[in-house]
Structure formats: structure tokens, C-alpha cells
Coordinates of C-alpha atoms and ligand atoms in Angstrom, one line a residue:
X1 CA 75.2 -83.0 -16.1
X2 CA 71.8 -83.1 -17.7
X3 CA 71.9 -82.2 -21.5
X4 CA 69.1 -79.9 -22.5
X5 CA 67.7 -78.9 -25.9
X6 CA 68.1 -75.2 -26.8
X7 CA 65.9 -73.7 -29.5
X8 CA 67.1 -70.4 -31.0
X9 CA 64.5 -68.8 -33.3
X10 CA 64.2 -65.3 -34.7
X11 CA 64.5 -63.0 -37.7
X12 CA 67.1 -63.4 -40.5
X13 CA 70.5 -61.9 -40.1
X14 CA 70.3 -61.1 -36.4
X15 CA 73.4 -63.2 -35.6
X16 CA 71.4 -66.3 -34.4
X17 CA 73.9 -68.8 -36.0
X18 CA 77.0 -67.1 -34.6
X19 CA 75.4 -67.0 -31.2
X20 CA 74.2 -70.6 -31.4
X21 CA 77.5 -72.0 -32.6
X22 CA 79.4 -70.3 -29.8
X23 CA 76.9 -71.5 -27.2
X24 CA 77.1 -75.0 -28.5
X25 CA 80.9 -75.0 -28.4
X26 CA 80.9 -73.5 -24.8
X27 CA 78.5 -76.2 -23.6
X28 CA 80.0 -79.1 -25.7
X29 CA 76.7 -79.5 -27.5
X30 CA 75.9 -80.3 -31.1
X31 CA 75.0 -77.3 -33.2
X32 CA 72.5 -77.5 -36.0
X33 CA 72.0 -74.6 -38.4
X34 CA 68.5 -75.4 -39.9
X35 CA 68.6 -72.3 -42.2
X36 CA 71.6 -73.9 -43.9
X37 CA 69.4 -77.0 -44.6
X38 CA 66.8 -74.9 -46.4
X39 CA 69.6 -73.0 -48.2
X40 CA 71.1 -76.3 -49.4
X41 CA 67.7 -77.5 -50.7
X42 CA 67.4 -74.1 -52.6
X43 CA 70.8 -74.6 -54.1
X44 CA 69.8 -78.1 -55.2
X45 CA 66.6 -76.7 -56.8
X46 CA 68.6 -73.9 -58.6
X47 CA 71.2 -76.3 -59.9
X48 CA 68.5 -78.8 -61.1
X49 CA 66.8 -75.9 -63.0
X50 CA 63.7 -76.0 -60.9
X51 CA 63.6 -72.3 -60.3
X52 CA 63.0 -70.0 -63.3
X53 CA 64.9 -66.7 -63.7
X54 CA 61.6 -65.0 -62.7
X55 CA 61.6 -67.0 -59.5
X56 CA 58.8 -69.5 -60.2
X57 CA 59.5 -72.9 -58.6
X58 CA 58.6 -76.1 -60.4
X59 CA 57.2 -77.6 -57.2
X60 CA 56.2 -81.0 -58.7
X61 CA 59.7 -81.5 -60.1
X62 CA 61.2 -80.7 -56.7
X63 CA 58.7 -83.0 -54.9
X64 CA 59.8 -85.9 -57.1
X65 CA 63.5 -85.2 -56.4
X66 CA 63.2 -84.6 -52.6
X67 CA 64.5 -88.1 -51.8
X68 CA 67.7 -87.3 -53.7
X69 CA 68.4 -84.3 -51.5
X70 CA 70.7 -85.2 -48.6
X71 CA 71.9 -82.4 -46.3
X72 CA 74.6 -83.2 -43.8
X73 CA 77.1 -81.4 -41.5
X74 CA 80.7 -82.1 -41.0
X75 CA 82.9 -80.6 -38.3
X76 CA 85.6 -78.3 -39.8
X77 CA 88.6 -78.5 -37.4
X78 CA 90.1 -75.3 -38.9
X79 CA 87.1 -73.1 -38.2
X80 CA 85.9 -75.1 -35.2
X81 CA 82.4 -75.1 -36.7
X82 CA 80.3 -77.5 -38.8
X83 CA 80.2 -77.1 -42.6
X84 CA 77.1 -77.9 -44.7
X85 CA 77.3 -80.6 -47.4
X86 CA 74.7 -81.2 -50.2
X87 CA 74.8 -84.7 -51.4
X88 CA 78.4 -85.0 -50.2
X89 CA 79.7 -81.8 -51.7
X90 CA 80.7 -78.9 -49.4
X91 CA 78.4 -76.0 -50.0
X92 CA 79.1 -73.9 -46.9
X93 CA 80.1 -70.7 -48.7
X94 CA 78.0 -71.2 -51.8
X95 CA 74.7 -71.3 -49.8
X96 CA 75.4 -67.9 -48.2
X97 CA 75.6 -66.0 -51.5
X98 CA 72.9 -63.5 -52.5
X99 CA 71.4 -65.6 -55.3
X100 CA 70.6 -68.4 -52.8
X101 CA 69.5 -65.9 -50.1
X102 CA 67.0 -64.2 -52.4
X103 CA 65.3 -67.5 -53.3
X104 CA 65.4 -69.5 -50.1
X105 CA 62.2 -68.1 -48.6
X106 CA 60.3 -69.6 -51.5
X107 CA 61.7 -73.0 -51.0
X108 CA 61.3 -72.9 -47.2
X109 CA 57.6 -72.1 -47.6
X110 CA 56.9 -75.5 -49.3
X111 CA 55.2 -78.0 -47.1
X112 CA 57.0 -81.2 -48.2
X113 CA 60.4 -79.5 -48.0
X114 CA 59.6 -78.5 -44.4
X115 CA 58.3 -82.0 -43.5
X116 CA 61.5 -83.6 -44.8
X117 CA 63.8 -81.1 -43.0
X118 CA 61.9 -81.2 -39.7
X119 CA 62.1 -85.0 -39.7
X120 CA 65.9 -84.8 -40.1
X121 CA 66.2 -82.1 -37.5
X122 CA 64.2 -84.1 -34.9
X123 CA 66.5 -87.0 -35.6
X124 CA 69.6 -84.9 -35.1
X125 CA 68.3 -83.5 -31.8
X126 CA 67.2 -86.8 -30.3
X127 CA 68.5 -87.1 -26.7
X128 CA 69.2 -83.5 -26.1
X129 CA 72.6 -81.8 -25.9
X130 CA 71.8 -79.7 -29.0
X131 CA 71.6 -76.1 -29.9
X132 CA 69.4 -75.6 -33.0
X133 CA 68.7 -72.4 -34.7
X134 CA 66.0 -71.5 -37.2
X135 CA 62.5 -70.1 -37.4
X136 CA 60.3 -72.9 -36.1
X137 CA 62.5 -74.8 -33.7
X138 CA 60.7 -73.8 -30.5
X139 CA 57.2 -74.0 -32.1
X140 CA 57.4 -77.1 -34.4
X141 CA 60.6 -79.0 -34.3
X142 CA 61.1 -79.1 -30.5
X143 CA 58.0 -77.6 -28.9
X144 CA 59.2 -79.1 -25.5
X145 CA 62.7 -77.7 -25.7
X146 CA 63.9 -76.7 -22.2
X147 CA 65.2 -73.3 -23.3
X148 CA 63.7 -71.2 -26.1
X149 CA 65.2 -67.9 -27.2
X150 CA 63.5 -65.6 -29.7
X151 CA 66.1 -63.2 -31.2
X152 CA 65.4 -60.0 -33.0
X153 CA 67.1 -56.7 -34.0
X154 CA 66.0 -53.8 -36.2
X155 CA 65.9 -54.5 -40.0
X156 CA 68.6 -51.7 -40.5
X157 CA 71.0 -53.2 -38.0
X158 CA 70.5 -56.7 -39.5
X159 CA 71.1 -55.4 -43.1
X160 CA 74.3 -53.6 -42.0
X161 CA 75.6 -56.9 -40.4
X162 CA 74.9 -58.9 -43.5
X163 CA 76.4 -56.1 -45.7
X164 CA 79.6 -56.2 -43.6
X165 CA 79.8 -60.0 -43.7
X166 CA 79.4 -60.2 -47.5
X167 CA 81.8 -57.3 -48.1
X168 CA 84.4 -59.0 -45.8
X169 CA 84.1 -62.1 -48.1
X170 CA 84.8 -59.9 -51.1
X171 CA 81.3 -60.0 -52.5
X172 CA 80.3 -56.7 -54.1
X173 CA 76.9 -55.7 -52.7
X174 CA 74.5 -52.9 -52.2
X175 CA 73.1 -51.9 -48.8
X176 CA 69.6 -50.9 -50.1
X177 CA 69.3 -54.3 -51.9
X178 CA 70.2 -56.2 -48.7
X179 CA 67.8 -54.2 -46.6
X180 CA 65.0 -55.0 -49.1
X181 CA 66.0 -58.6 -49.0
X182 CA 65.9 -58.7 -45.2
X183 CA 62.5 -57.0 -45.1
X184 CA 61.1 -59.2 -47.8
X185 CA 62.3 -62.4 -46.0
X186 CA 60.8 -61.2 -42.7
X187 CA 57.5 -60.7 -44.6
X188 CA 57.6 -64.1 -46.3
X189 CA 58.8 -66.0 -43.2
X190 CA 56.1 -64.5 -41.0
X191 CA 53.2 -64.8 -43.3
X192 CA 53.7 -68.2 -44.9
X193 CA 51.0 -70.8 -44.4
X194 CA 53.3 -73.6 -43.1
X195 CA 55.1 -73.0 -39.8
X196 CA 55.3 -69.2 -40.0
X197 CA 58.0 -67.5 -38.0
X198 CA 56.5 -66.6 -34.6
X199 CA 57.7 -66.5 -31.0
X200 CA 56.7 -69.6 -29.0
X201 CA 54.6 -68.5 -26.0
X202 CA 57.3 -69.7 -23.6
X203 CA 60.3 -68.2 -25.5
X204 CA 62.5 -65.5 -24.0
X205 CA 63.0 -62.5 -26.3
X206 CA 66.5 -61.2 -27.0
X207 CA 66.7 -57.9 -28.9
X208 CA 70.4 -57.7 -29.7
X209 CA 70.3 -54.4 -31.8
X210 CA 72.6 -52.7 -29.2
X211 CA 74.4 -55.7 -27.7
X212 CA 78.0 -56.7 -28.4
X213 CA 78.7 -60.4 -29.0
X214 CA 80.4 -60.9 -25.6
X215 CA 77.4 -59.2 -23.8
X216 CA 75.0 -61.4 -25.7
X217 CA 77.1 -64.5 -24.8
X218 CA 77.1 -63.7 -21.1
X219 CA 73.3 -63.2 -21.2
X220 CA 72.8 -66.6 -22.9
X221 CA 75.1 -68.4 -20.6
X222 CA 73.2 -66.9 -17.6
X223 CA 70.0 -68.2 -19.1
X224 CA 71.4 -71.7 -19.4
X225 CA 73.0 -71.6 -15.9
X226 CA 69.8 -70.7 -14.3
X227 CA 68.1 -73.6 -15.9
X228 CA 70.7 -76.2 -15.1
X229 CA 71.2 -75.3 -11.4
Ligands
DC1 O1 68.7 -68.4 -41.0 P1 68.9 -68.3 -42.5 O2 68.9 -66.9 -43.0 O3 70.1 -69.0 -43.0 O4 67.6 -69.0 -43.1 C1 67.4 -69.1 -44.5 C2 66.0 -69.2 -44.8 O5 65.4 -70.4 -44.4 C3 65.1 -68.0 -44.3 O6 64.4 -67.4 -45.3 C4 64.1 -68.7 -43.3 C5 64.2 -70.1 -43.7 N1 64.2 -71.0 -42.5 C6 63.0 -71.6 -42.1 O7 62.0 -71.3 -42.7 N2 62.9 -72.4 -41.1 C7 64.0 -72.7 -40.3 N3 64.0 -73.5 -39.3 C8 65.3 -72.1 -40.7 C9 65.3 -71.2 -41.8

């Protein structure tokens, strides 16, 4: 059967990655979490001391070090999902923590960071059979993807989901702070100069505020099926 490219873009914390991972597994496709790549670069910058406590980024230092940043994925047989590695070190859980979440938009807005990540993403998706999630997949990375989905949900629903996820992992967190972080990231992601978050003209909108995961999955599979028949 023909292997297509599926681009899933949308706002932060609306379950894009859970949806994309499940879809990839169901279809036997490769899953690429591009947000994890920007998170890994952010962690690199934090560990190298390129981000001040006030949040200022030493852009020139990061530019000079970009060729030392290698983000890869390795399939984890236990979870059935790929884990993110930064220069060979597993950072899958570390990059989901609040300190990385609150800085990643700054790093993802830098042009040379995006150019490096987009080039890697295009290489990973060569030949199709890939489900890639992010913010600019349908607009910049794969503008000719056969299926483009733009996912959204209200900011409150998304903050609640992130709160539940972090609490389940044992992280102590505050709902209001998470809601502010979600709104702030929406703002930065949609207004940045390079590849701002926007719906591709030919993307299908999925508002999952009131959908269960099985309902969403059924909807997605029906979209794929109607393309492949
Ligand atoms: O999907 P996520 O929350 O893990 O994404 C982390 C950040 O990276 C978020 O602020 C948006 C940014 N991002 C991006 O700019 N482009 C992508 N393709 C994926 C994520």
C-alpha cells in the first residue's frame, strides 16, 4: 500500500503527540516528535549556560555550538514509543519538565535552530510512511504532505491536560502557572517571525476539546482511510 506523509500541527498541549504516536503505530509508520527536537536543543542551551536566569539567550554562543547538537530517536520496546536522545544521552523525561517548557519557545524562534531542525526532519521523512507532529510541518517541513491535520482545543482544557500529566509524574505544579505558560507559548509560537504557527490552507481542523482519545483516533483513521482508498 502507498505510504503517505501525515503532518499534524497545532497548539501546545492538545494531545498532538499522543495522537500522532498512536496513529503511526496503527499504520506501521515512523513517528517524529519535532517539539522534542526543539526541547532537546533548549536543554543543550540550558546545560551549556547559554540561557541566563532572566531568560536571555546567548544567541551567538548557541550558533557556534549548533553543529555539536545531535538529536536522535530510539525506539523504546517497553513503552512502544521512541525516546529522545541528546548527543547520545536519553533526555525523554527531562525535556518535558517545566524549566525546559518555559524556555523552549525562545529557542524555537531562532532562525538557525529552525533551519538545522527542519533539515533533519525532511531527511527523516524522506520517502513517506511518516507521521510528524509540530507547528510548521504542513506549512514548511512538508508543504506537499498528503494529509495535514491542524489540532486545537481551548487553553483551559490544554492546561488541565498538562497539569494532570505532570501531576501523574509526581511533579508539584500549579494550574494557573501552567495556564499562563500555555497562553504565553501560543502567543510566542503564533507571532514569531520565522515559521509562525498557522494552519496550512489545505489542513483539516480538529478541535478535540470535547473528544475522547478513542473518538479522536477513529476520526483520524477515517481521514487516512478516505485518502488511501
Ligand atoms: O509540541 P511541544 O510542546 O513539545 O513543542 C515545544 C515547543 O517547540 C513549542 O513552544 C513550539 C515549538 N515547536 C516549533 O516551534 N516547531 C515545531 N515543529 C515543533 C515545536
